[in-house]
mmCIF file of C-alpha atoms and ligand atoms in Angstrom:
data_model
loop_
_atom_site.group_PDB
_atom_site.id
_atom_site.type_symbol
_atom_site.label_atom_id
_atom_site.label_comp_id
_atom_site.label_asym_id
_atom_site.label_seq_id
_atom_site.Cartn_x
_atom_site.Cartn_y
_atom_site.Cartn_z
ATOM 1 C CA MET A 1487 11.200 19.733 91.330
ATOM 2 C CA LYS A 1488 8.865 22.454 92.505
ATOM 3 C CA TYR A 1489 11.643 24.875 93.413
ATOM 4 C CA ASP A 1490 14.435 26.485 91.414
ATOM 5 C CA PHE A 1491 17.861 25.044 92.171
ATOM 6 C CA GLU A 1492 19.151 25.626 88.659
ATOM 7 C CA THR A 1493 19.379 29.362 88.095
ATOM 8 C CA VAL A 1494 23.016 30.411 88.248
ATOM 9 C CA LEU A 1495 23.184 33.422 90.538
ATOM 10 C CA ASP A 1496 25.445 36.345 89.779
ATOM 11 C CA ARG A 1497 26.641 37.707 93.116
ATOM 12 C CA TYR A 1498 29.740 39.250 91.598
ATOM 13 C CA ASP A 1499 29.078 42.723 92.929
ATOM 14 C CA ASN A 1500 26.333 42.362 95.510
ATOM 15 C CA GLY A 1501 28.569 42.334 98.575
ATOM 16 C CA SER A 1502 28.748 38.561 99.046
ATOM 17 C CA VAL A 1503 31.664 37.752 101.352
ATOM 18 C CA LYS A 1504 32.435 34.579 99.391
ATOM 19 C CA TRP A 1505 32.510 36.339 96.037
ATOM 20 C CA ASN A 1506 34.476 39.306 97.384
ATOM 21 C CA LEU A 1507 37.071 36.920 98.752
ATOM 22 C CA MET A 1508 37.412 35.378 95.306
ATOM 23 C CA LYS A 1509 37.885 38.819 93.731
ATOM 24 C CA LYS A 1510 40.482 39.649 96.356
ATOM 25 C CA MET A 1511 42.404 36.465 95.599
ATOM 26 C CA LYS A 1512 42.205 37.070 91.856
ATOM 27 C CA PRO A 1513 41.115 40.572 90.841
ATOM 28 C CA GLN A 1514 41.029 39.618 87.150
ATOM 29 C CA VAL A 1515 38.685 36.647 87.706
ATOM 30 C CA GLY A 1516 36.086 36.280 84.943
ATOM 31 C CA ARG A 1517 32.475 37.220 85.603
ATOM 32 C CA GLY A 1518 31.111 33.678 85.079
ATOM 33 C CA ILE A 1519 33.262 32.024 87.737
ATOM 34 C CA VAL A 1520 31.413 30.931 90.879
ATOM 35 C CA PRO A 1521 33.371 30.307 94.096
ATOM 36 C CA PHE A 1522 32.983 27.084 96.107
ATOM 37 C CA SER A 1523 34.316 28.311 99.422
ATOM 38 C CA ILE A 1524 32.414 29.878 102.367
ATOM 39 C CA ALA A 1525 29.336 27.946 103.435
ATOM 40 C CA ASP A 1526 26.401 29.794 101.998
ATOM 41 C CA MET A 1527 24.317 28.501 99.117
ATOM 42 C CA GLU A 1528 24.318 29.506 95.483
ATOM 43 C CA PHE A 1529 20.562 28.918 95.574
ATOM 44 C CA LYS A 1530 17.769 31.440 95.905
ATOM 45 C CA ASN A 1531 16.103 31.466 99.300
ATOM 46 C CA PRO A 1532 12.894 29.495 99.738
ATOM 47 C CA PRO A 1533 10.164 31.722 98.234
ATOM 48 C CA GLU A 1534 8.077 31.153 101.392
ATOM 49 C CA ILE A 1535 10.662 33.067 103.418
ATOM 50 C CA ILE A 1536 10.832 35.948 100.971
ATOM 51 C CA GLU A 1537 7.018 36.125 100.942
ATOM 52 C CA ALA A 1538 6.877 36.097 104.737
ATOM 53 C CA LEU A 1539 9.399 38.942 104.909
ATOM 54 C CA LYS A 1540 7.484 40.963 102.317
ATOM 55 C CA GLU A 1541 4.233 40.443 104.218
ATOM 56 C CA TYR A 1542 5.972 41.567 107.370
ATOM 57 C CA LEU A 1543 7.543 44.634 105.774
ATOM 58 C CA ASP A 1544 4.195 45.782 104.449
ATOM 59 C CA THR A 1545 3.019 46.484 107.986
ATOM 60 C CA ALA A 1546 6.126 46.424 110.160
ATOM 61 C CA VAL A 1547 7.726 49.158 112.158
ATOM 62 C CA LEU A 1548 11.382 48.275 112.434
ATOM 63 C CA GLY A 1549 11.929 49.249 116.013
ATOM 64 C CA TYR A 1550 13.555 47.103 118.700
ATOM 65 C CA GLN A 1551 12.026 43.691 118.357
ATOM 66 C CA THR A 1552 11.994 40.584 120.445
ATOM 67 C CA ALA A 1553 10.867 36.993 120.015
ATOM 68 C CA GLU A 1554 7.088 36.565 120.037
ATOM 69 C CA PRO A 1555 5.197 33.462 121.261
ATOM 70 C CA SER A 1556 4.756 32.376 117.627
ATOM 71 C CA TRP A 1557 8.548 32.374 117.235
ATOM 72 C CA TYR A 1558 8.990 30.133 120.292
ATOM 73 C CA GLU A 1559 6.269 27.858 119.016
ATOM 74 C CA ALA A 1560 7.963 27.578 115.622
ATOM 75 C CA VAL A 1561 11.386 26.762 117.076
ATOM 76 C CA THR A 1562 10.235 24.325 119.756
ATOM 77 C CA ASN A 1563 7.994 22.556 117.227
ATOM 78 C CA TRP A 1564 10.932 22.312 114.831
ATOM 79 C CA THR A 1565 13.232 20.660 117.390
ATOM 80 C CA LYS A 1566 10.442 18.236 118.309
ATOM 81 C CA ARG A 1567 9.326 17.454 114.769
ATOM 82 C CA ARG A 1568 12.750 17.223 113.170
ATOM 83 C CA TYR A 1569 15.031 16.004 115.962
ATOM 84 C CA GLY A 1570 12.538 14.396 118.363
ATOM 85 C CA TRP A 1571 13.770 16.742 121.061
ATOM 86 C CA GLU A 1572 11.215 18.418 123.342
ATOM 87 C CA THR A 1573 12.632 21.826 124.137
ATOM 88 C CA LYS A 1574 11.157 24.540 126.335
ATOM 89 C CA PRO A 1575 10.909 28.248 125.466
ATOM 90 C CA GLU A 1576 12.870 29.239 128.568
ATOM 91 C CA TRP A 1577 15.884 27.231 127.349
ATOM 92 C CA PHE A 1578 16.420 29.529 124.365
ATOM 93 C CA TYR A 1579 18.659 32.498 123.798
ATOM 94 C CA THR A 1580 18.891 34.141 120.415
ATOM 95 C CA THR A 1581 22.316 35.194 119.206
ATOM 96 C CA PRO A 1582 23.564 37.044 116.133
ATOM 97 C CA GLY A 1583 25.269 34.012 114.625
ATOM 98 C CA VAL A 1584 26.468 30.708 116.002
ATOM 99 C CA VAL A 1585 30.124 31.736 116.099
ATOM 100 C CA ASN A 1586 29.146 34.584 118.370
ATOM 101 C CA ALA A 1587 27.482 32.048 120.683
ATOM 102 C CA LEU A 1588 30.606 29.865 120.663
ATOM 103 C CA TYR A 1589 32.713 32.784 121.848
ATOM 104 C CA HIS A 1590 30.284 33.539 124.683
ATOM 105 C CA GLY A 1591 30.029 29.870 125.624
ATOM 106 C CA VAL A 1592 33.806 29.518 125.863
ATOM 107 C CA LEU A 1593 33.990 32.580 128.103
ATOM 108 C CA ALA A 1594 31.058 31.564 130.286
ATOM 109 C CA PHE A 1595 32.032 27.943 130.886
ATOM 110 C CA THR A 1596 35.812 28.057 131.196
ATOM 111 C CA GLU A 1597 38.469 30.081 133.008
ATOM 112 C CA PRO A 1598 41.594 31.619 131.478
ATOM 113 C CA GLU A 1599 44.186 28.936 130.624
ATOM 114 C CA ASP A 1600 41.583 26.149 130.735
ATOM 115 C CA GLY A 1601 41.777 23.580 127.961
ATOM 116 C CA VAL A 1602 39.021 23.318 125.379
ATOM 117 C CA ILE A 1603 38.916 20.064 123.430
ATOM 118 C CA ILE A 1604 38.292 20.179 119.693
ATOM 119 C CA MET A 1605 38.426 17.458 117.029
ATOM 120 C CA PRO A 1606 40.437 18.630 114.037
ATOM 121 C CA PRO A 1607 40.224 18.973 111.156
ATOM 122 C CA VAL A 1608 37.405 21.240 112.245
ATOM 123 C CA TYR A 1609 35.639 24.503 111.413
ATOM 124 C CA HIS A 1610 38.373 27.102 111.884
ATOM 125 C CA PRO A 1611 36.551 29.570 114.195
ATOM 126 C CA PHE A 1612 36.606 26.825 116.848
ATOM 127 C CA TYR A 1613 40.312 27.607 117.272
ATOM 128 C CA LYS A 1614 39.718 31.345 117.393
ATOM 129 C CA ALA A 1615 36.859 31.141 119.888
ATOM 130 C CA VAL A 1616 39.279 29.402 122.245
ATOM 131 C CA GLU A 1617 42.587 31.127 121.576
ATOM 132 C CA SER A 1618 41.406 34.704 121.266
ATOM 133 C CA ASN A 1619 39.776 34.315 124.676
ATOM 134 C CA GLY A 1620 42.959 33.201 126.412
ATOM 135 C CA ARG A 1621 41.983 29.526 126.643
ATOM 136 C CA ARG A 1622 44.035 26.602 125.313
ATOM 137 C CA VAL A 1623 43.139 24.503 122.275
ATOM 138 C CA VAL A 1624 43.450 20.816 123.172
ATOM 139 C CA LYS A 1625 43.355 18.624 120.108
ATOM 140 C CA CYS A 1626 41.688 15.261 119.842
ATOM 141 C CA PRO A 1627 42.174 14.702 116.088
ATOM 142 C CA LEU A 1628 39.685 12.568 114.203
ATOM 143 C CA LYS A 1629 40.996 9.196 113.081
ATOM 144 C CA GLU A 1630 41.143 8.741 109.350
ATOM 145 C CA GLY A 1631 40.075 5.288 108.213
ATOM 146 C CA GLN A 1632 39.856 3.657 104.828
ATOM 147 C CA ASN A 1633 38.330 5.662 101.995
ATOM 148 C CA LEU A 1634 38.279 8.843 104.056
ATOM 149 C CA SER A 1635 35.937 7.517 106.722
ATOM 150 C CA TYR A 1636 36.532 9.530 109.865
ATOM 151 C CA SER A 1637 35.891 8.482 113.449
ATOM 152 C CA ILE A 1638 36.404 9.825 116.944
ATOM 153 C CA ASP A 1639 39.451 8.778 118.927
ATOM 154 C CA PHE A 1640 37.567 7.822 122.097
ATOM 155 C CA ASP A 1641 40.640 6.661 124.022
ATOM 156 C CA ARG A 1642 42.291 9.981 123.479
ATOM 157 C CA LEU A 1643 39.096 11.857 124.271
ATOM 158 C CA ASP A 1644 38.816 9.938 127.524
ATOM 159 C CA ALA A 1645 42.425 10.722 128.461
ATOM 160 C CA LEU A 1646 42.072 14.405 127.608
ATOM 161 C CA ALA A 1647 38.737 14.751 129.389
ATOM 162 C CA ALA A 1648 40.327 13.223 132.493
ATOM 163 C CA GLU A 1649 42.761 16.161 132.748
ATOM 164 C CA GLU A 1650 41.372 18.581 135.268
ATOM 165 C CA LYS A 1651 42.171 21.730 133.289
ATOM 166 C CA ASN A 1652 40.252 20.508 130.228
ATOM 167 C CA ARG A 1653 36.771 21.747 131.010
ATOM 168 C CA LEU A 1654 34.928 22.032 127.722
ATOM 169 C CA LEU A 1655 34.403 20.104 124.485
ATOM 170 C CA LEU A 1656 33.438 21.943 121.303
ATOM 171 C CA LEU A 1657 31.576 19.325 119.332
ATOM 172 C CA CYS A 1658 30.728 19.804 115.660
ATOM 173 C CA ASN A 1659 27.611 17.716 115.021
ATOM 174 C CA PRO A 1660 27.440 17.121 112.033
ATOM 175 C CA HIS A 1661 31.125 17.670 111.461
ATOM 176 C CA ASN A 1662 32.435 20.416 109.189
ATOM 177 C CA PRO A 1663 34.595 19.767 107.105
ATOM 178 C CA VAL A 1664 34.614 15.946 106.932
ATOM 179 C CA GLY A 1665 30.832 15.580 106.506
ATOM 180 C CA ARG A 1666 30.240 13.023 109.244
ATOM 181 C CA VAL A 1667 26.857 12.819 110.984
ATOM 182 C CA TRP A 1668 27.763 11.358 114.364
ATOM 183 C CA THR A 1669 25.652 8.329 115.187
ATOM 184 C CA ARG A 1670 23.662 7.937 118.363
ATOM 185 C CA GLU A 1671 26.186 5.317 119.554
ATOM 186 C CA GLU A 1672 29.120 7.662 118.976
ATOM 187 C CA LEU A 1673 27.335 10.493 120.746
ATOM 188 C CA LEU A 1674 26.457 8.239 123.676
ATOM 189 C CA LYS A 1675 30.154 7.433 124.085
ATOM 190 C CA ILE A 1676 31.058 11.135 124.046
ATOM 191 C CA SER A 1677 28.304 11.817 126.547
ATOM 192 C CA GLU A 1678 29.468 9.065 128.889
ATOM 193 C CA ILE A 1679 33.070 10.334 128.805
ATOM 194 C CA CYS A 1680 32.139 13.968 129.319
ATOM 195 C CA LEU A 1681 29.688 13.299 132.147
ATOM 196 C CA ARG A 1682 32.177 11.041 133.910
ATOM 197 C CA HIS A 1683 34.907 13.691 133.752
ATOM 198 C CA HIS A 1684 32.683 16.770 134.235
ATOM 199 C CA VAL A 1685 33.515 18.227 130.840
ATOM 200 C CA PHE A 1686 30.779 20.530 129.565
ATOM 201 C CA VAL A 1687 29.817 20.260 125.879
ATOM 202 C CA ILE A 1688 28.929 22.962 123.381
ATOM 203 C CA SER A 1689 27.380 21.157 120.445
ATOM 204 C CA ASP A 1690 27.422 23.240 117.268
ATOM 205 C CA GLU A 1691 24.523 21.781 115.306
ATOM 206 C CA ILE A 1692 24.229 24.425 112.611
ATOM 207 C CA HIS A 1693 24.381 21.783 109.827
ATOM 208 C CA CYS A 1694 21.874 19.425 111.461
ATOM 209 C CA ASP A 1695 19.069 19.848 108.936
ATOM 210 C CA LEU A 1696 21.290 18.934 105.999
ATOM 211 C CA ILE A 1697 21.352 15.173 106.417
ATOM 212 C CA MET A 1698 21.895 12.921 103.443
ATOM 213 C CA PRO A 1699 19.766 9.831 102.677
ATOM 214 C CA GLY A 1700 20.543 6.867 104.921
ATOM 215 C CA HIS A 1701 21.750 8.951 107.853
ATOM 216 C CA THR A 1702 20.001 10.257 110.946
ATOM 217 C CA PHE A 1703 20.848 13.289 112.984
ATOM 218 C CA THR A 1704 20.785 12.984 116.769
ATOM 219 C CA SER A 1705 20.824 16.157 118.771
ATOM 220 C CA PHE A 1706 23.507 15.668 121.399
ATOM 221 C CA ALA A 1707 21.522 17.145 124.284
ATOM 222 C CA SER A 1708 18.546 14.899 123.539
ATOM 223 C CA LEU A 1709 20.398 11.726 124.600
ATOM 224 C CA SER A 1710 19.319 11.945 128.253
ATOM 225 C CA GLU A 1711 18.207 14.480 130.834
ATOM 226 C CA GLU A 1712 21.579 14.329 132.519
ATOM 227 C CA ASN A 1713 23.275 14.956 129.202
ATOM 228 C CA ALA A 1714 20.917 17.830 128.351
ATOM 229 C CA ALA A 1715 21.984 19.537 131.578
ATOM 230 C CA ASN A 1716 25.590 19.193 130.427
ATOM 231 C CA THR A 1717 25.054 20.660 126.937
ATOM 232 C CA MET A 1718 24.682 23.966 125.192
ATOM 233 C CA ALA A 1719 23.281 23.332 121.702
ATOM 234 C CA CYS A 1720 23.572 25.870 118.892
ATOM 235 C CA ILE A 1721 21.144 25.751 116.002
ATOM 236 C CA ALA A 1722 20.209 28.168 113.222
ATOM 237 C CA PRO A 1723 18.299 28.274 109.951
ATOM 238 C CA SER A 1724 21.272 29.994 108.313
ATOM 239 C CA LYS A 1725 22.930 27.015 106.589
ATOM 240 C CA THR A 1726 19.666 25.155 106.030
ATOM 241 C CA PHE A 1727 17.778 27.944 104.268
ATOM 242 C CA ASN A 1728 20.634 30.195 103.140
ATOM 243 C CA LEU A 1729 19.968 32.945 105.684
ATOM 244 C CA ALA A 1730 23.482 33.577 107.010
ATOM 245 C CA GLY A 1731 23.229 37.296 106.232
ATOM 246 C CA LEU A 1732 20.434 37.681 108.773
ATOM 247 C CA GLU A 1733 22.671 36.553 111.657
ATOM 248 C CA ALA A 1734 19.807 34.814 113.414
ATOM 249 C CA SER A 1735 20.666 31.819 115.607
ATOM 250 C CA CYS A 1736 19.643 30.117 118.831
ATOM 251 C CA VAL A 1737 21.380 28.711 121.831
ATOM 252 C CA ILE A 1738 19.445 25.983 123.661
ATOM 253 C CA LEU A 1739 20.624 25.603 127.202
ATOM 254 C CA PRO A 1740 18.466 23.364 129.417
ATOM 255 C CA ASP A 1741 20.409 23.899 132.656
ATOM 256 C CA ARG A 1742 19.180 26.926 134.610
ATOM 257 C CA GLU A 1743 22.422 27.726 136.342
ATOM 258 C CA ARG A 1744 24.350 27.528 133.052
ATOM 259 C CA ARG A 1745 21.794 29.851 131.467
ATOM 260 C CA HIS A 1746 22.468 32.428 134.147
ATOM 261 C CA ARG A 1747 26.181 32.111 133.573
ATOM 262 C CA LEU A 1748 25.810 32.585 129.847
ATOM 263 C CA LYS A 1749 23.513 35.552 130.331
ATOM 264 C CA ALA A 1750 25.922 37.132 132.800
ATOM 265 C CA GLU A 1751 28.737 36.648 130.299
ATOM 266 C CA MET A 1752 26.708 38.225 127.503
ATOM 267 C CA GLY A 1753 25.765 41.074 129.837
ATOM 268 C CA ARG A 1754 29.413 41.660 130.654
ATOM 269 C CA VAL A 1755 30.016 42.789 127.082
ATOM 270 C CA SER A 1756 26.677 44.681 127.023
ATOM 271 C CA TYR A 1757 24.960 42.285 124.745
ATOM 272 C CA GLU A 1758 21.301 41.444 125.212
ATOM 273 C CA GLY A 1759 21.020 38.428 122.953
ATOM 274 C CA ARG A 1760 18.549 39.844 120.472
ATOM 275 C CA VAL A 1761 18.621 39.220 116.757
ATOM 276 C CA ASN A 1762 17.338 41.655 114.171
ATOM 277 C CA ALA A 1763 13.625 42.058 113.417
ATOM 278 C CA LEU A 1764 13.815 40.371 110.019
ATOM 279 C CA GLY A 1765 15.821 37.525 111.507
ATOM 280 C CA TYR A 1766 12.974 36.540 113.842
ATOM 281 C CA LYS A 1767 10.466 36.591 111.011
ATOM 282 C CA ALA A 1768 12.673 34.662 108.597
ATOM 283 C CA MET A 1769 13.427 32.037 111.236
ATOM 284 C CA GLU A 1770 9.742 31.596 111.993
ATOM 285 C CA ALA A 1771 8.885 31.198 108.308
ATOM 286 C CA ALA A 1772 11.806 28.803 107.779
ATOM 287 C CA TYR A 1773 10.728 26.552 110.625
ATOM 288 C CA THR A 1774 7.033 26.536 109.694
ATOM 289 C CA ARG A 1775 6.734 26.819 105.906
ATOM 290 C CA CYS A 1776 9.812 25.364 104.267
ATOM 291 C CA ASP A 1777 9.968 21.586 104.780
ATOM 292 C CA ALA A 1778 9.267 20.912 101.103
ATOM 293 C CA TRP A 1779 12.022 23.281 99.969
ATOM 294 C CA LEU A 1780 14.486 21.664 102.365
ATOM 295 C CA ALA A 1781 13.661 18.151 101.152
ATOM 296 C CA GLU A 1782 14.428 19.233 97.588
ATOM 297 C CA ALA A 1783 17.591 21.095 98.589
ATOM 298 C CA VAL A 1784 18.971 17.982 100.294
ATOM 299 C CA GLN A 1785 18.187 15.933 97.204
ATOM 300 C CA VAL A 1786 19.998 18.420 94.947
ATOM 301 C CA ILE A 1787 23.043 18.447 97.231
ATOM 302 C CA TYR A 1788 23.128 14.667 97.463
ATOM 303 C CA ASN A 1789 22.831 14.318 93.683
ATOM 304 C CA ASN A 1790 25.722 16.728 93.331
ATOM 305 C CA HIS A 1791 27.766 14.595 95.708
ATOM 306 C CA LEU A 1792 26.997 11.397 93.754
ATOM 307 C CA LEU A 1793 27.772 13.055 90.446
ATOM 308 C CA LEU A 1794 31.017 14.481 91.788
ATOM 309 C CA SER A 1795 32.120 11.106 93.186
ATOM 310 C CA ASP A 1796 31.478 9.376 89.848
ATOM 311 C CA PHE A 1797 33.161 12.147 87.889
ATOM 312 C CA LEU A 1798 36.300 12.049 90.009
ATOM 313 C CA LYS A 1799 36.574 8.264 89.824
ATOM 314 C CA GLU A 1800 36.376 8.383 86.062
ATOM 315 C CA HIS A 1801 38.236 11.556 85.118
ATOM 316 C CA CYS A 1802 40.394 12.474 88.049
ATOM 317 C CA PRO A 1803 41.102 9.442 90.266
ATOM 318 C CA GLU A 1804 43.980 11.217 92.033
ATOM 319 C CA VAL A 1805 41.381 13.358 93.817
ATOM 320 C CA LYS A 1806 39.316 11.387 96.322
ATOM 321 C CA ALA A 1807 35.937 12.439 97.703
ATOM 322 C CA ALA A 1808 34.971 11.685 101.299
ATOM 323 C CA PRO A 1809 31.519 10.175 101.847
ATOM 324 C CA LEU A 1810 28.950 12.898 102.476
ATOM 325 C CA GLU A 1811 26.650 12.034 105.387
ATOM 326 C CA GLY A 1812 25.624 15.578 106.166
ATOM 327 C CA THR A 1813 26.370 19.275 105.426
ATOM 328 C CA TYR A 1814 26.882 20.489 101.847
ATOM 329 C CA LEU A 1815 30.626 20.597 102.246
ATOM 330 C CA GLN A 1816 32.586 18.077 100.244
ATOM 331 C CA TRP A 1817 35.947 17.048 101.681
ATOM 332 C CA LEU A 1818 38.397 16.367 98.856
ATOM 333 C CA ASP A 1819 41.723 14.596 99.255
ATOM 334 C CA LEU A 1820 44.470 15.819 96.897
ATOM 335 C CA ARG A 1821 47.402 14.442 98.876
ATOM 336 C CA SER A 1822 48.437 11.980 96.190
ATOM 337 C CA LEU A 1823 49.326 14.926 93.942
ATOM 338 C CA GLY A 1824 52.171 15.772 96.310
ATOM 339 C CA TRP A 1825 51.640 19.536 96.219
ATOM 340 C CA THR A 1826 52.739 21.724 99.095
ATOM 341 C CA SER A 1827 50.051 23.948 100.603
ATOM 342 C CA LYS A 1828 51.488 26.958 98.794
ATOM 343 C CA GLU A 1829 51.645 25.153 95.451
ATOM 344 C CA GLN A 1830 48.123 23.853 95.870
ATOM 345 C CA GLU A 1831 46.718 27.290 96.578
ATOM 346 C CA LYS A 1832 48.527 28.820 93.592
ATOM 347 C CA ILE A 1833 47.421 26.045 91.232
ATOM 348 C CA MET A 1834 43.803 26.310 92.360
ATOM 349 C CA VAL A 1835 43.661 30.071 91.941
ATOM 350 C CA GLU A 1836 45.269 29.826 88.492
ATOM 351 C CA ALA A 1837 42.559 27.313 87.549
ATOM 352 C CA ASP A 1838 39.800 29.623 88.824
ATOM 353 C CA LEU A 1839 38.984 27.142 91.569
ATOM 354 C CA PHE A 1840 38.083 28.884 94.784
ATOM 355 C CA PHE A 1841 37.651 26.154 97.387
ATOM 356 C CA ASP A 1842 38.521 26.404 101.086
ATOM 357 C CA GLU A 1843 41.973 25.007 101.555
ATOM 358 C CA GLY A 1844 42.060 22.028 103.910
ATOM 359 C CA SER A 1845 44.876 23.500 106.009
ATOM 360 C CA MET A 1846 42.428 26.162 107.158
ATOM 361 C CA PHE A 1847 40.871 23.496 109.394
ATOM 362 C CA GLY A 1848 44.182 22.586 111.041
ATOM 363 C CA PRO A 1849 47.331 20.832 109.785
ATOM 364 C CA GLU A 1850 45.291 17.598 109.719
ATOM 365 C CA GLY A 1851 43.659 19.112 106.620
ATOM 366 C CA ASN A 1852 46.892 19.671 104.671
ATOM 367 C CA GLY A 1853 46.538 18.413 101.111
ATOM 368 C CA PHE A 1854 42.731 18.637 101.204
ATOM 369 C CA GLU A 1855 40.201 21.091 99.817
ATOM 370 C CA ARG A 1856 36.655 21.726 100.989
ATOM 371 C CA MET A 1857 34.197 22.247 98.156
ATOM 372 C CA ASN A 1858 30.751 23.767 98.624
ATOM 373 C CA LEU A 1859 28.159 21.626 96.835
ATOM 374 C CA ALA A 1860 25.175 23.907 97.453
ATOM 375 C CA CYS A 1861 25.176 25.172 93.903
ATOM 376 C CA PRO A 1862 23.428 24.389 90.616
ATOM 377 C CA GLN A 1863 24.676 21.185 89.036
ATOM 378 C CA THR A 1864 26.008 23.083 86.001
ATOM 379 C CA VAL A 1865 28.147 25.247 88.273
ATOM 380 C CA MET A 1866 29.590 22.221 90.038
ATOM 381 C CA MET A 1867 30.332 20.479 86.744
ATOM 382 C CA ASP A 1868 32.147 23.563 85.410
ATOM 383 C CA GLY A 1869 34.332 23.474 88.493
ATOM 384 C CA LEU A 1870 35.000 19.758 88.145
ATOM 385 C CA TYR A 1871 36.063 20.151 84.493
ATOM 386 C CA ARG A 1872 38.516 22.841 85.540
ATOM 387 C CA LEU A 1873 39.786 20.572 88.306
ATOM 388 C CA SER A 1874 40.313 17.560 86.039
ATOM 389 C CA GLN A 1875 42.040 19.705 83.403
ATOM 390 C CA THR A 1876 44.401 21.034 86.039
ATOM 391 C CA VAL A 1877 45.166 17.692 87.615
ATOM 392 C CA ASN A 1878 45.601 15.906 84.276
ATOM 393 C CA ARG A 1879 47.755 18.619 82.726
HETATM 394 C C1 PLP B 341 30.156 24.389 112.187
HETATM 395 C C2 PLP B 341 29.802 25.809 111.889
HETATM 396 N N1 PLP B 341 29.452 26.628 112.896
HETATM 397 C C3 PLP B 341 29.124 27.919 112.676
HETATM 398 C C4 PLP B 341 29.154 28.449 111.390
HETATM 399 C C5 PLP B 341 28.839 29.888 111.159
HETATM 400 O O1 PLP B 341 27.813 30.310 111.946
HETATM 401 P P1 PLP B 341 27.303 31.812 111.946
HETATM 402 O O2 PLP B 341 27.416 32.353 110.579
HETATM 403 O O3 PLP B 341 25.897 31.674 112.418
HETATM 404 O O4 PLP B 341 28.156 32.535 112.925
HETATM 405 C C6 PLP B 341 29.533 27.635 110.320
HETATM 406 C C7 PLP B 341 29.627 28.182 108.967
HETATM 407 O O5 PLP B 341 30.096 27.588 108.053
HETATM 408 C C8 PLP B 341 29.855 26.287 110.569
HETATM 409 O O6 PLP B 341 30.216 25.463 109.599
#
């Protein structure tokens, strides 16, 4: 490996949201404990990004900044090179974070009381983006198959999309927390249903660069021109290159009229859609200089997943690991232990295990935990030993 994925970072008192949450849950937690919750990485950033930011800071004036042609070139080349999707500069809006874009999208493309379809268990801000804006969450739960293989309930999706008040689908592609990378065939079925029923789609593709061997990411909008016009895609380098603190993301919206609606909605809350100066530079460096780092990061994450699966089978068979097709978020099934949500949380905290509880993603996640695998192997193994000791007590 050329890059360092082994150094154990100490973010105990550097303002990390994930680490602060751990300290809040257990103020007496020991200094060496690393949390496995919120989705940022316990890896250093790619050195190419840090170098690019240093170069920039040597000459920069940190006034109001906007995207330069080189930024557009970097992002459009990235979507073409990595996803085979030819995007145009005028399709882009920058936003301070993908969740922010989801909120705006919900407001721009639905009316109060409209239904927004989501597929739980799913990333929890999907609920908030809908409910806190006076829209209704309409659930199309994923179907759980054998060995934690999840699939989309297309019959239900079709029935829900047919209801006139259900105007929008929030798609998570790849899907957090179950780790599915939706196949082209699955996405084509979603596209067909949504086009037929005039349901617009916001496709949150923030995890799309973290694809495990044997799987292929398909950007939802790229399926056809008609589908592109019916999609708002959200991408960002934040998960991929551990840049969440820069709040630098993009919306890609091919349809002109939709772009005007989104812009008007952003304008309504006096927001101009800029990201910060360092965010532009980091994004440009990420999308032009960091392919080699990303290839290694995916390998490290996948190795962690394989190691975890073997470890659980051997030492802790009550806990089952879902297959990991994409993301660095491992979905763990603890239902056979028969713990209530409250018991599970208490037991985990006592064992210094700070995962994200499955119920956070909807009641469909009760009895599960989501474990962040973007950490040095030694850190993951420490956590797994604590887990097996707790389960086998
Ligand atoms: C599916 C999904 N969307 C969005 C986000 C967060 O995006 P941001 O930090 O850019 O708002 C996450 C973070 O885990 C996520 O999993």
